[in-house]
Coordinates of C-alpha atoms and ligand atoms in Angstrom, one line a residue:
X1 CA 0.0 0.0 0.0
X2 CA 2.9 2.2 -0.1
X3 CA 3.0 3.0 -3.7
X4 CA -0.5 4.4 -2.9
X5 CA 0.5 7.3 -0.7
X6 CA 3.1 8.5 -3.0
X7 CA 0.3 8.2 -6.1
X8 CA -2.5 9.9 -3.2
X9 CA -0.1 12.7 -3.0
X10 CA 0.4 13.3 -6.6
X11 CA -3.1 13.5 -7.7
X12 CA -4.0 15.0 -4.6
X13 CA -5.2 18.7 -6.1
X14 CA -7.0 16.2 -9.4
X15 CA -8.9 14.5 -6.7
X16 CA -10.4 18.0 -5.1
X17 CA -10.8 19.0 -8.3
X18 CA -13.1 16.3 -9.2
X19 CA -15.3 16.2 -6.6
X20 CA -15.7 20.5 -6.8
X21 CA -16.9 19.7 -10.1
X22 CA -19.2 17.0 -8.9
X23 CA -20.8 19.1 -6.3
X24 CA -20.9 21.9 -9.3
X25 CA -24.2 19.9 -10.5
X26 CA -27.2 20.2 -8.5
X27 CA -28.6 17.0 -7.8
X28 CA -31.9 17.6 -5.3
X29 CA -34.0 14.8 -6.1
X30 CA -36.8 16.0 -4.3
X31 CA -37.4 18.6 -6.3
X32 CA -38.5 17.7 -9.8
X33 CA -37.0 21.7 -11.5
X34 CA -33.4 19.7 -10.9
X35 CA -34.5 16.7 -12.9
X36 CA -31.7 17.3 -15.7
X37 CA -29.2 18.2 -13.3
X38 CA -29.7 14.7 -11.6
X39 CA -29.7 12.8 -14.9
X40 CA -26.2 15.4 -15.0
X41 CA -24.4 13.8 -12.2
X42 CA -25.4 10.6 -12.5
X43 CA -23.9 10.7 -15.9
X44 CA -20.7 12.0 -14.3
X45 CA -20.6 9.8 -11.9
X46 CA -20.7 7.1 -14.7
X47 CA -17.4 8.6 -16.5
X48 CA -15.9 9.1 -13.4
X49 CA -15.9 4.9 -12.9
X50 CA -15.0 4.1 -16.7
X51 CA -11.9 7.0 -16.2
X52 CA -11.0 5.1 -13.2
X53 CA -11.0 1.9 -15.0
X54 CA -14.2 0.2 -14.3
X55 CA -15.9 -2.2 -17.1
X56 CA -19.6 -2.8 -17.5
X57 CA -20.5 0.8 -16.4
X58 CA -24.3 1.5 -17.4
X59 CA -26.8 3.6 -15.8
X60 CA -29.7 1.6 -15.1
X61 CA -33.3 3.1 -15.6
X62 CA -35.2 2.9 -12.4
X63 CA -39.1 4.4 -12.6
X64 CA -37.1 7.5 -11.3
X65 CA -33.7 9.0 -11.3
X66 CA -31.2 6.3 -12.4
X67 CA -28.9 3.5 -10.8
X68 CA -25.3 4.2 -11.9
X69 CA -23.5 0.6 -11.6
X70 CA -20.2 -0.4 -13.0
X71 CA -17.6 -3.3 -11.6
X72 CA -13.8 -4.7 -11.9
X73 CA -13.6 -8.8 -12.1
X74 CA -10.2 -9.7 -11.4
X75 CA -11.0 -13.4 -10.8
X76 CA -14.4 -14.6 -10.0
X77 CA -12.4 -16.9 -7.7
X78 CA -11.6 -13.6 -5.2
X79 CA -14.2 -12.1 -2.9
X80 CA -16.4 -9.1 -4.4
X81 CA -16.9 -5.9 -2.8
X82 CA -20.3 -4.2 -3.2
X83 CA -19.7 -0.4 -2.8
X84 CA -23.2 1.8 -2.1
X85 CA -23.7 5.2 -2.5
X86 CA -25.4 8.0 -3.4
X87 CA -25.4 10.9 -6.0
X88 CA -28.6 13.0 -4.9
X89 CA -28.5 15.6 -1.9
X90 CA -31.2 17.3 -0.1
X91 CA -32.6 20.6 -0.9
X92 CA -30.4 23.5 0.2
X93 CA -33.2 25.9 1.2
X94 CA -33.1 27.9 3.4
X95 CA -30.5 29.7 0.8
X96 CA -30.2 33.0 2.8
X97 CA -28.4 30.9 5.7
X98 CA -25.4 30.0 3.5
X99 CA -22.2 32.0 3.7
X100 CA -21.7 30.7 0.1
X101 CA -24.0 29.3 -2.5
X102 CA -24.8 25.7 -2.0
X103 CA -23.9 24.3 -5.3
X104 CA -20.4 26.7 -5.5
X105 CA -18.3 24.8 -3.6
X106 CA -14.9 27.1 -1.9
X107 CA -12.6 25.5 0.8
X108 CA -12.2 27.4 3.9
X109 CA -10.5 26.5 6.8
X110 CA -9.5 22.8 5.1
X111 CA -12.8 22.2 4.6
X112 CA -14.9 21.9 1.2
X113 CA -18.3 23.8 2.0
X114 CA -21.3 22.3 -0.6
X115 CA -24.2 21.0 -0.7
X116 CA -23.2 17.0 -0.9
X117 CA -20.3 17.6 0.2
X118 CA -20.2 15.1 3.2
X119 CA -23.6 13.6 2.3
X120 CA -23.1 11.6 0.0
X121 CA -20.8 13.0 -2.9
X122 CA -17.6 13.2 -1.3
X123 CA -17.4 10.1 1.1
X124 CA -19.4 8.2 -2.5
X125 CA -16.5 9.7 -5.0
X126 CA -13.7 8.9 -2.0
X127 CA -14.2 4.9 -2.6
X128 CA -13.9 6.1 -7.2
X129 CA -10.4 7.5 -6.5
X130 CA -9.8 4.6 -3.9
X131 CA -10.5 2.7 -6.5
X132 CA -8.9 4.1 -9.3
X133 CA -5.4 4.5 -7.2
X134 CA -5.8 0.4 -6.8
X135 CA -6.5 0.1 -10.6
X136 CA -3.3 2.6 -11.7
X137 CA -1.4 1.0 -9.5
X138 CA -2.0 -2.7 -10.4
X139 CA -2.8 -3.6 -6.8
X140 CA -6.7 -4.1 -6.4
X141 CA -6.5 -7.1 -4.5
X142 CA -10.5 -8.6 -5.1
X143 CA -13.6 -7.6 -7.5
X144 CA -15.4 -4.6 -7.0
X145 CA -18.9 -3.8 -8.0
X146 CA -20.6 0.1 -7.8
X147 CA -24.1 0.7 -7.1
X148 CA -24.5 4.1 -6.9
X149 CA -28.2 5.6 -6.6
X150 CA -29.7 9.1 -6.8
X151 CA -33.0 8.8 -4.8
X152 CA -31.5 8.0 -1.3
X153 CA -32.9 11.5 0.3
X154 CA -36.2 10.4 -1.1
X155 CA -36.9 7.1 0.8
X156 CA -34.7 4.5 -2.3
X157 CA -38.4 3.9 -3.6
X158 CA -36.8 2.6 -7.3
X159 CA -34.0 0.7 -5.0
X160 CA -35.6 -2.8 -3.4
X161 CA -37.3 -3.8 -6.6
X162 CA -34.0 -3.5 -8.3
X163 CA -32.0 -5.4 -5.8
X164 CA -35.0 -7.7 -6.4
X165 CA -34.6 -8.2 -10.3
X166 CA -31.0 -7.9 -10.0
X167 CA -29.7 -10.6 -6.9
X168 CA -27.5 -12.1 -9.6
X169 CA -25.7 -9.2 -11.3
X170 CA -25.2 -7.7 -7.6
X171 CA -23.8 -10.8 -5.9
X172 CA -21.0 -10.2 -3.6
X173 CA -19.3 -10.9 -0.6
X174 CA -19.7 -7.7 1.8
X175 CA -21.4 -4.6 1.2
X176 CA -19.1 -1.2 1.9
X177 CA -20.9 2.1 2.1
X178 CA -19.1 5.4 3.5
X179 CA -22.2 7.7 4.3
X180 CA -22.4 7.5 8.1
X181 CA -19.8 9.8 10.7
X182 CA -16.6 8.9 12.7
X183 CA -16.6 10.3 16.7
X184 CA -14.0 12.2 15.8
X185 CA -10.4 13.1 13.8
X186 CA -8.5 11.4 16.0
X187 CA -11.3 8.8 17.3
X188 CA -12.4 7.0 14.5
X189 CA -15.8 4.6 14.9
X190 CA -17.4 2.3 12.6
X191 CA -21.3 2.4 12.6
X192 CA -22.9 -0.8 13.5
X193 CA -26.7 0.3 13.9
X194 CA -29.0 3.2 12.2
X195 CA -32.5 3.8 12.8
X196 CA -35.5 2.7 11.1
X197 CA -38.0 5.2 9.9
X198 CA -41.8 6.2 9.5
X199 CA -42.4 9.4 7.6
X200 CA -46.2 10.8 7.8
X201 CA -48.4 14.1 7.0
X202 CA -51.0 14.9 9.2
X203 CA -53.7 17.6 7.7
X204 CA -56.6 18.9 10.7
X205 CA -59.6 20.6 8.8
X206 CA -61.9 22.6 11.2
X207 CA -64.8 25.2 8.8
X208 CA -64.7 25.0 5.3
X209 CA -63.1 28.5 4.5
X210 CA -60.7 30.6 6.9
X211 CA -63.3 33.0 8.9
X212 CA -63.4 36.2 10.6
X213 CA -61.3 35.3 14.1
X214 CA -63.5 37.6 15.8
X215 CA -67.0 36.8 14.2
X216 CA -66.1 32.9 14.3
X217 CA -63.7 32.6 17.4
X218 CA -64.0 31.5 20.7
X219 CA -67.1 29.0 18.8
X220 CA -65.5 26.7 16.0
X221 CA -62.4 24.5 16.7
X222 CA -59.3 26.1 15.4
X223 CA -57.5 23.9 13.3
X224 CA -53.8 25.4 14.6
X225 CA -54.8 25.4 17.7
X226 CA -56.3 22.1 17.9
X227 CA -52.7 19.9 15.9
X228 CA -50.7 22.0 18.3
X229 CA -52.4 20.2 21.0
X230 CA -52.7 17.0 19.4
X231 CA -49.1 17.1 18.7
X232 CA -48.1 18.1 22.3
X233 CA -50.0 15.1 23.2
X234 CA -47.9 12.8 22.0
X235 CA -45.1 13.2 24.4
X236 CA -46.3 12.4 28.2
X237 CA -44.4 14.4 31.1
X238 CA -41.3 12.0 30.7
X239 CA -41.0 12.6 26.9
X240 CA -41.8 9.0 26.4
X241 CA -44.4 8.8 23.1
X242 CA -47.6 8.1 23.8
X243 CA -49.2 6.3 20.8
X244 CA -50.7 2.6 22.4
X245 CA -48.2 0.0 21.1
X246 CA -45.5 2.5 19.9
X247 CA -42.7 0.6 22.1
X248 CA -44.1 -3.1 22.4
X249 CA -40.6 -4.4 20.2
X250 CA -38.2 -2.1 21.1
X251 CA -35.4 -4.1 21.6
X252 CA -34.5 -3.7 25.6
X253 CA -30.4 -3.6 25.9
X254 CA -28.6 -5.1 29.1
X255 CA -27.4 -2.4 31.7
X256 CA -23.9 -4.0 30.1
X257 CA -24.3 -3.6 26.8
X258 CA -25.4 0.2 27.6
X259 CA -22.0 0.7 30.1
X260 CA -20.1 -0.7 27.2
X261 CA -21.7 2.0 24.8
X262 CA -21.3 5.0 27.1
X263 CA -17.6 4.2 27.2
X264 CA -17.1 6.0 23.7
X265 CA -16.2 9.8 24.0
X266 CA -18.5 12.3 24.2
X267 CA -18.7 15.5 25.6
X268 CA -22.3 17.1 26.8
X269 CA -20.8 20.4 26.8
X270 CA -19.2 20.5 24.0
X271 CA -22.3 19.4 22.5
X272 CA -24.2 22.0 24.2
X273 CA -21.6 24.7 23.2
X274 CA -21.8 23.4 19.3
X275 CA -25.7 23.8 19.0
X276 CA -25.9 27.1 21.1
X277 CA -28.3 25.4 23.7
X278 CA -28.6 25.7 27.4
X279 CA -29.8 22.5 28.0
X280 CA -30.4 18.8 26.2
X281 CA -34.0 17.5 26.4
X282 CA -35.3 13.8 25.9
X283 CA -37.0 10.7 27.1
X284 CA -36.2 9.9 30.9
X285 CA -34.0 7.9 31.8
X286 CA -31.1 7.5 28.5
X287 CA -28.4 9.9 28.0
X288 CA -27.7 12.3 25.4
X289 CA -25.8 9.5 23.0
X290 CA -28.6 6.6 23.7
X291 CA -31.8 9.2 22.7
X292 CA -30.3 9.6 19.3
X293 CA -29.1 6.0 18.7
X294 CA -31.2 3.1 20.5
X295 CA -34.2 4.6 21.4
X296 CA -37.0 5.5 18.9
X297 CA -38.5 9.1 18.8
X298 CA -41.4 11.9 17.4
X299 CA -40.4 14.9 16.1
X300 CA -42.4 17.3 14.0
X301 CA -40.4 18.1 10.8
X302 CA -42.3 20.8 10.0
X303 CA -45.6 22.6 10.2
X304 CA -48.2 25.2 8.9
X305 CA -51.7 27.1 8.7
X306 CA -53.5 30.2 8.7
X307 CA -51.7 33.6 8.1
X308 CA -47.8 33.4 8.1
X309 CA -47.1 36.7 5.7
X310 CA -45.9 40.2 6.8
X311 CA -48.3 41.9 9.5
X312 CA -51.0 40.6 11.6
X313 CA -54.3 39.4 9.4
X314 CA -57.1 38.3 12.1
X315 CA -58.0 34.7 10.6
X316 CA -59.4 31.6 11.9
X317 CA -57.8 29.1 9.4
X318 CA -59.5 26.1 7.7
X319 CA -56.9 24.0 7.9
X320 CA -53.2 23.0 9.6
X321 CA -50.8 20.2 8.6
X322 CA -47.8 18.9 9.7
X323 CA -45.1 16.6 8.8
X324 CA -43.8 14.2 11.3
X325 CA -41.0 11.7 11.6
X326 CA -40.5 8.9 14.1
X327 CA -37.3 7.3 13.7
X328 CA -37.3 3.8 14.3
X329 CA -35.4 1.0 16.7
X330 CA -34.1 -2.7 16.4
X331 CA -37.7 -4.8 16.6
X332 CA -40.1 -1.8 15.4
X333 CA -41.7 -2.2 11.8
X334 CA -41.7 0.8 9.5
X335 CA -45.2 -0.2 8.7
X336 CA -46.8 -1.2 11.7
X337 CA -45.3 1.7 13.5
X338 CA -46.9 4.1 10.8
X339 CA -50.2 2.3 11.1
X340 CA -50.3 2.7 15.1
X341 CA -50.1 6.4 14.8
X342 CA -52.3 6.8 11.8
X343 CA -55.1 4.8 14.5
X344 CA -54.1 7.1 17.4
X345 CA -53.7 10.1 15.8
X346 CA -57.4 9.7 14.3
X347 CA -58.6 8.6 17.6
X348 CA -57.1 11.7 19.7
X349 CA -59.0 14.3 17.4
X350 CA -61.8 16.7 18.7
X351 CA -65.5 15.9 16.4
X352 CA -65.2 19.2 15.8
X353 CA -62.4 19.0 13.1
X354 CA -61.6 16.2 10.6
X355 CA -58.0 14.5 10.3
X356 CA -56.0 13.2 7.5
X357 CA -53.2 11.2 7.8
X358 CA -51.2 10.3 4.6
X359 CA -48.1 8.3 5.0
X360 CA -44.9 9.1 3.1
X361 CA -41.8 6.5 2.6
X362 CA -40.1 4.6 5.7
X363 CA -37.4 2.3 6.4
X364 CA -36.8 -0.5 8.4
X365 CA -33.6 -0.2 11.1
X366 CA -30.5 -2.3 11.1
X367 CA -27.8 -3.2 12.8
X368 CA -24.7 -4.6 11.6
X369 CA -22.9 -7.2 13.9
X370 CA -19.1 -7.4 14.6
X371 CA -18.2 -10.8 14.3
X372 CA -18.1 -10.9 10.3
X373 CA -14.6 -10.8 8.6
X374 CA -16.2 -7.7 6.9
X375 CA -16.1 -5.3 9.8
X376 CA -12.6 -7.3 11.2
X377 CA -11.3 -5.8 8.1
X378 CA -12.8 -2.2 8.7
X379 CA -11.3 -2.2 12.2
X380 CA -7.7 -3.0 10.1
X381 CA -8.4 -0.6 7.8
X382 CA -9.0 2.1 10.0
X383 CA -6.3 1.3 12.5
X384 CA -3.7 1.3 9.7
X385 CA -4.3 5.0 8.9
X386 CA -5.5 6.3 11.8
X387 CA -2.7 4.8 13.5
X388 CA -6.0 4.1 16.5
X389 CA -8.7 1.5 16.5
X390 CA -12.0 2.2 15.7
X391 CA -15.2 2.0 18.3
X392 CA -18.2 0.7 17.4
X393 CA -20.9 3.3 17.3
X394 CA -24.9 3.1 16.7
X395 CA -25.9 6.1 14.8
X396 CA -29.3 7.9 14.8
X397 CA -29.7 8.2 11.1
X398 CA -31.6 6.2 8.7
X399 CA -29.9 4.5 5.2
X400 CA -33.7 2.1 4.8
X401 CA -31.7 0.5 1.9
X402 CA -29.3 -1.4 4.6
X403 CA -32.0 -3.8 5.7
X404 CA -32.3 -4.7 2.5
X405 CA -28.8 -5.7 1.8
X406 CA -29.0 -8.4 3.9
X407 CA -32.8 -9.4 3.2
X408 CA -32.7 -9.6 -0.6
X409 CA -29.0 -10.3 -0.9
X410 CA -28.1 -11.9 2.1
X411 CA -24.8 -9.6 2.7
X412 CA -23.8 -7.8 6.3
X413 CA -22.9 -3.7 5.6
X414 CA -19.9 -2.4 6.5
X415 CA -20.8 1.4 7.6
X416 CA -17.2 2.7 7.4
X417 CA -17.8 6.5 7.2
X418 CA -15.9 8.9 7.1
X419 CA -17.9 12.3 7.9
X420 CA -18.4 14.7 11.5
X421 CA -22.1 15.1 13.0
X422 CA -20.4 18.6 12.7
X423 CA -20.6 18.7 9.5
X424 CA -23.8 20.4 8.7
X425 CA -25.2 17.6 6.5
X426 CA -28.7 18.4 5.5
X427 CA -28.4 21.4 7.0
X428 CA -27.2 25.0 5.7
X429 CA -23.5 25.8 5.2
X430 CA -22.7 21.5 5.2
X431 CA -18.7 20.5 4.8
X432 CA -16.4 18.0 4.6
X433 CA -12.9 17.9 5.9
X434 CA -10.0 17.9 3.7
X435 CA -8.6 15.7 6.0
X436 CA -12.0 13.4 6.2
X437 CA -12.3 13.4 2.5
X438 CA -8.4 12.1 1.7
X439 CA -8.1 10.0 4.9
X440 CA -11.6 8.0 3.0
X441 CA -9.2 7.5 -0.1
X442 CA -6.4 6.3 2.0
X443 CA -8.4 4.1 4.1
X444 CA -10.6 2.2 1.6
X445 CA -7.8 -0.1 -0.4
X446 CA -6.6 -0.9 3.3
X447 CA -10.1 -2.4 3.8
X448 CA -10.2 -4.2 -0.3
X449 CA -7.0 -5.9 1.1
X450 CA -7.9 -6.8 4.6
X451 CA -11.2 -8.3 3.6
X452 CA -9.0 -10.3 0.8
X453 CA -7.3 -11.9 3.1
X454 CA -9.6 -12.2 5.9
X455 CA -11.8 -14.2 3.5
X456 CA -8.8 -16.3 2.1
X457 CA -8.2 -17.3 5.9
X458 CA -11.6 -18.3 6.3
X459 CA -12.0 -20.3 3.7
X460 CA -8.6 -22.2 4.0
Ligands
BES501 N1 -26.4 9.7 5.1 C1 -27.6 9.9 5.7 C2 -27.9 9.0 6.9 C3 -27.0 9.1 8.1 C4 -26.6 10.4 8.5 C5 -26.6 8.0 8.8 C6 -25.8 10.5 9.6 C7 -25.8 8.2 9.9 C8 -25.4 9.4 10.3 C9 -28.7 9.7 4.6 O1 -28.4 10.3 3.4 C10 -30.0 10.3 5.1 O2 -30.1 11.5 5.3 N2 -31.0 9.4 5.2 C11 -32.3 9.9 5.6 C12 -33.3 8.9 5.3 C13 -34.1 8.9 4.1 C14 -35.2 7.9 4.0 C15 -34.6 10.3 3.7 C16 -32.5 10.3 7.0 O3 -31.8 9.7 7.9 O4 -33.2 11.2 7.3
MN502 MN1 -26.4 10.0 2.9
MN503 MN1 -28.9 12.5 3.8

C-alpha cells in the first residue's frame, strides 16, 4: 500500500478538483425543477468509474432517477466488494443561511463547504479514486462492484425492486458504504446500527373557509390550535411517546451492553456549546448519546396554517398540517409503527375537526454485527491509517436501503464512514474535511486488502 500514498499525494489537487466539479451539479431529487441536473451527475458519476477503469459501467433506468453501476472482475475466484452510495442531496433551502451558495463549492479552513459535500458525494467519490489509485497502480487485491443511486434522500423507492430483479448481477461478498460519521479526527468509529424510519403528514380541517377570528372565534375548533395540542399530546411528562403499542418491540439492551456503549467519548458540553443550547431535552431515563441511537422518537419536521405573511391578518384558518417523523429502533416495523399512529392520531382528534393522515416513505432499522470478517477488516483498515482502532458506534440516522442488503441479498454492511455530526449535513453551510475526504481514499484499499485476506483465511 505504499505505492498508494506516493500516487495519493500526486493527484491530490485532481482529486479536489473532481469532486468540486461534482458538487458543481445540483442533484436535489426531491425537487423535480433539478430533474436534468440529476440525470447530469449521474452521468458524471458514470465517467468518473470508466476513467477510473471500471468495465460494465451503465446507468440503469429505475421508474425514477437512475442506478449508476459499473464493476472490476479480477477473478471470479476472489471475494467481491459491493460499494453503495449516493449521488442525490437534499434541498439547500433555506439559501439566505449559506455563507456561500450551496452548489459553488470554496474551501475554507480545510474544509470543502457544498451541498453534498459530506452527504453523499464526497465520502461516494472517496471509494472512485480509492478505487482508481488500486486500478493505476496494479494492486486491487479482489472484484469490485458500484451501485451508486440518486433517490436516497427520497426514501430509495426505485431501489428494493432492483436489488430484487438484479440478486445475480449484484452478488458479492460484503457490502461497503461510506455515508455515516466517525466520533472524531482522532477517534475513528465504525457504525454498527441506524435507525429505522416512519415518515407521515397529518392535515386537521376545522370550517370550510378561513373565517373572521372575531365573528367565528371563541365558537368553532381552530385547526392550529387544535394539531398544536394533538401534537403536544404525543409526548407524556417523561418525553416517552404516547401512541398505544409504539414501544411493544423495542429491543430492551442489558445495563452492560449500555455501560459498554457509554464508554465511547463524548462531551455534553461540548455538544451543548456546538448547538448554542442551554440544555439537552429527551426521554427519561437514557443519556444524550442513547436518545439519538437506540431509542425511537417523534419529532415534527415541519408545520403550517393560517396567516404566516408580513403583518398581523385576524384569521381563523381552515386547515393546519404537519409533517412528522418517528425514527425507528431494532424490533419496530416501518409499517406497523406508521399504522399505530395513523389509528391514534385519528382517535385523539376533537368531532369538531376532521384528520388526515397520509403516510410518506419509511425504512426498516438495522444493525450490523461485529463478528463478520467484513467489519474485522474495517477495524484494520481504519487502525492502519489512523494509527487508532475504531469504536463501534450506533448512529441515529436512517440509510432504509441497509435492511435490505441483507434481506434480498443476504450480505452484512460495513458502515465505514468517514464524515463529522459537525458537519452540517442536511443542513445549511454543510462541509467535509480535507482531511476526512483524503483520509476515505487512504483508508478504503486498506479495507479491499484486509477483507481479501480475511476471506482467504476463512475459507482455507
Ligand atoms: N447519510 C444519511 C444517513 C445518516 C446520516 C446516517 C448521519 C448516519 C449518520 C442519509 O443520506 C440520510 O439522510 N437518510 C435519511 C433517510 C431517508 C429515508 C430520507 C435520514 O436519515 O433522514
Ligand atoms: Mn447519505
Ligand atoms: Mn442524507
Amino acid at each position: 500500500m505504499r505505492q498508494l500514498n506516493t500516487y495519493l499525494d500526486q493527484h491530490k489537487e485532481r482529486f479536489l478538483d473532481e469532486l468540486l466539479d461534482l458538487l458543481r451539479i445540483p442533484s436535489v431529487s426531491a425537487d423535480s425543477a433539478y430533474a436534468d441536473d440529476v440525470v447530469k451527475t449521474a452521468k458524471f458519476v458514470a465517467q468518473s468509474l470508466r476513467d477510473a477503469g471500471a468495465d460494465a459501467v451503465e446507468l440503469c433506468p429505475t421508474a425514477g432517477y437512475p442506478i449508476v453501476y459499473g464493476e472490476k472482475i479480477i477473478d471470479p475466484a476472489l471475494p467481491t466488494v459491493l460499494v453503495y452510495g449516493h449521488y442525490d442531496v437534499q434541498p439547500p433551502d433555506p439559501l439566505d443561511l449559506w455563507n456561500s451558495p450551496p452548489f459553488e463549492p470554496v474551501i475554507k479552513d480545510e474544509k470543502i463547504y457544498a451541498r453534498g459535500a459530506c452527504d453523499d458525494k464526497g465520502q461516494m467519490y472517496m471509494h472512485v479514486k480509492a478505487f482508481e489509485m488500486m486500478m493505476k497502480n496494479d494492486c486491487l487485491p479482489c472484484n469490485v462492484k458500484f451501485m451508486i443511486e440518486g433517490e436516497e434522500e427520497v426514501g430509495s423507492d426505485n431501489l428494493p425492486p432492483f436489488l430484487r430483479a438484479n440478486v445475480e448481477k449484484l452478488k458479492a461478498d460484503v457490502v461497503l458504504v461510506s455515508d455515516t460519521s466517525i466520533i472524531a479526527n482522532d477517534q475513528p468509529s465504525i457504525t454498527t446500527g441506524l435507525r429505522g424510519l416512519s415518515y407521515v403528514e397529518v392535515e386537521v380541517t376545522g370550517p370550510n373557509i378561513d373565517l373572521h377570528s372575531g365573528t367565528y372565534g371563541g365558537a368553532v375548533a381552530n385547526p392550529v390550535n387544535v394539531l398544536c395540542k394533538m401534537i403536544a399530546s404525543l409526548h407524556d411528562e417523561d418525553r416517552h411517546i404516547t401512541i398505544p403499542g409504539f414501544y411493544d418491540n423495542v429491543e430492551v439492551l442489558s445495563d452492560e451492553v449500555r455501560a459498554e456503549m457509554g464508554k465511547r467519548p463524548f462531551s455534553l458540553d461540548a455538544y451543548k456549546e456546538y448547538l448554542n443550547i442551554n440544555d439537552v431535552y429527551g426521554e427519561a431515563g437514557y443519556s444524550t448519546t442513547e436518545r439519538t441511537s437506540i431509542r425511537p422518537t417523534l419529532d415534527v419536521n415541519g408545520m403550517w396554517g393560517g396567516y404566516i405573511g408580513e403583518g398581523a391578518k385576524t384569521v381563523l384558518p381552515s386547515k393546519a398540517s404537519a409533517k412528522i417523523s418517528m425514527r425507528l429502533v431494532p424490533n419496530q416495523s416501518s409499517e406497523r409503527i406508521t399504522e399505530l399512529f395513523q389509528k391514534h392520531f385519528e382517535s385523539i382528534a376533537p368531532p369538531s375537526v376532521r384528520v388526515k393522515v397520509s403516510p410518506h416513505h419509511g425504512g426498516e432499522p438495522a444493525v450490523t454485527p461485529i463478528d463478520n470478517i467484513g467489519y474485522k477488516a474495517a477495524v484494520k483498515a481504519m487502525t492502519a491509517t489512523f494509527g487508532k482502532a475504531p469504536i463501534p458506534t450506533r448512529e441515529g440516522g436512517s440509510i432504509p436501503i441497509v435492511a435490505l442488503f441483507e434481506e434480498v441479498l443476504g450480505l452484512k454492511t460495513i458502515l465505514m464512514g468517514f464524515g463529522l455530526n459537525s458537519d452540517a449535513i442536511h443542513s445549511p453551510n454543510e462541509h467535509y474535511g480535507l482531511f476526512n475526504y483524503y483520509k476515505g481514499i487512504e483508508t478504503i484499499p486498506y479495507f479491499y486488502e484486509a477483507f481479501t485476506e480475511l476471506s482467504n483465511e476463512s475459507a482455507s
